[in-house]
């Protein structure tokens, strides 16, 4: 079956899906933006598992992903990935951002996740240009979905109108 890509404008903590993705940082200990919102809404169980992962592997590198419970959220899992901080394109940011989407989907497939929601990773506090980031997200996810059979639906959850319009244009849904 061909996997489906959809777009939603809103808060990812409200999304019912097998997994939602968090734009975390390498410490896995929470922060602002979507990371703060997920930990606040999901409760202490998420941080507790993040601490255990830190104990085992000392955090999460940029471009990589780890998986925890979703606590009180209407999802089964939170997949925490660490986007790159935008450095005017000088620090391999584009490839690292693609890795976030690829590694999150890989982890999702390993946990039999059928539906997964992504925020617009790195486009907030990490200042990755939104148009570039949207292009990388759509291209990488489209490629990954063609190579696997587990994930059936990807939802790009946009928190602001600018990102929502960029994704609409890229996916021809305007
Ligand atoms: N639902 C969906 N998207 C959201 C939500 C939400 N509730 N809240 C914000 N966004 P950011 P980053 C959007 O800053 O740029 C944290 O402190 C937001 O509008 O959350 O990857 C981490 O701990 C933007 O489009 O993440 C790291 O230190 C997108 O989510 C750092 O920020 C990502 O914005 C990561 O920075």
Tab-separated table of C-alpha atoms in Angstrom, residues 8-79:
chain	number	residue	atom	x	y	z
A	8	UNK	CA	-2.176	19.738	9.843
A	9	UNK	CA	-1.975	23.156	11.410
A	10	UNK	CA	-1.858	22.961	15.194
A	11	UNK	CA	-0.369	21.512	18.344
A	12	UNK	CA	1.372	18.138	18.001
A	13	UNK	CA	0.595	17.202	21.624
A	14	UNK	CA	-3.077	16.915	20.618
A	15	UNK	CA	-2.454	14.488	17.757
A	16	UNK	CA	-3.642	10.903	18.030
A	17	UNK	CA	-1.029	8.746	16.289
A	18	UNK	CA	1.132	5.737	17.093
A	19	UNK	CA	4.084	8.083	17.482
A	20	UNK	CA	4.775	11.803	17.609
A	21	UNK	CA	8.254	13.176	17.012
A	22	UNK	CA	9.911	15.640	19.355
A	23	UNK	CA	12.451	18.265	18.259
A	24	UNK	CA	14.719	17.646	21.247
A	25	UNK	CA	18.276	18.608	22.111
A	26	UNK	CA	21.303	16.392	22.714
A	27	UNK	CA	20.729	16.334	26.486
A	28	UNK	CA	17.232	14.779	26.119
A	29	UNK	CA	16.302	16.662	29.278
A	30	UNK	CA	13.645	18.908	27.755
A	31	UNK	CA	13.666	22.542	26.727
A	32	UNK	CA	11.441	25.151	25.103
A	33	UNK	CA	9.318	25.028	21.951
A	34	UNK	CA	7.702	21.737	21.011
A	35	UNK	CA	10.044	19.872	23.382
A	36	UNK	CA	8.679	21.818	26.356
A	37	UNK	CA	5.094	21.329	25.188
A	38	UNK	CA	5.535	17.547	24.812
A	39	UNK	CA	7.121	17.084	28.239
A	40	UNK	CA	4.498	19.318	29.898
A	41	UNK	CA	1.556	17.538	28.304
A	42	UNK	CA	3.018	14.014	28.479
A	43	UNK	CA	4.100	14.153	32.106
A	44	UNK	CA	7.081	12.862	34.061
A	45	UNK	CA	7.159	9.372	32.518
A	46	UNK	CA	8.753	10.744	29.340
A	47	UNK	CA	11.608	12.471	31.187
A	48	UNK	CA	12.141	9.387	33.305
A	49	UNK	CA	12.752	7.267	30.172
A	50	UNK	CA	14.923	9.999	28.655
A	51	UNK	CA	17.099	9.907	31.782
A	52	UNK	CA	17.479	6.142	31.435
A	53	UNK	CA	18.561	6.537	27.811
A	54	UNK	CA	21.098	9.177	28.918
A	55	UNK	CA	22.367	6.719	31.490
A	56	UNK	CA	22.877	4.099	28.787
A	57	UNK	CA	24.200	6.195	25.895
A	58	UNK	CA	24.773	9.716	27.221
A	59	UNK	CA	22.086	11.625	25.299
A	60	UNK	CA	21.326	11.750	21.593
A	61	UNK	CA	23.559	13.056	18.830
A	62	UNK	CA	22.358	15.542	16.226
A	63	UNK	CA	20.513	13.714	13.450
A	64	UNK	CA	19.883	10.639	15.578
A	65	UNK	CA	16.683	9.511	17.319
A	66	UNK	CA	15.536	7.651	20.429
A	67	UNK	CA	12.113	6.391	21.484
A	68	UNK	CA	10.181	6.625	24.766
A	69	UNK	CA	6.673	6.256	26.072
A	70	UNK	CA	4.285	9.112	25.272
A	71	UNK	CA	3.064	9.242	28.875
A	72	UNK	CA	-0.328	10.950	29.054
A	73	UNK	CA	-0.343	12.024	25.406
A	74	UNK	CA	-2.808	10.481	22.930
A	75	UNK	CA	0.076	8.671	21.194
A	76	UNK	CA	1.910	5.431	22.061
A	77	UNK	CA	5.432	6.704	21.618
A	78	UNK	CA	7.469	9.861	21.465
A	79	UNK	CA	10.429	9.660	19.098
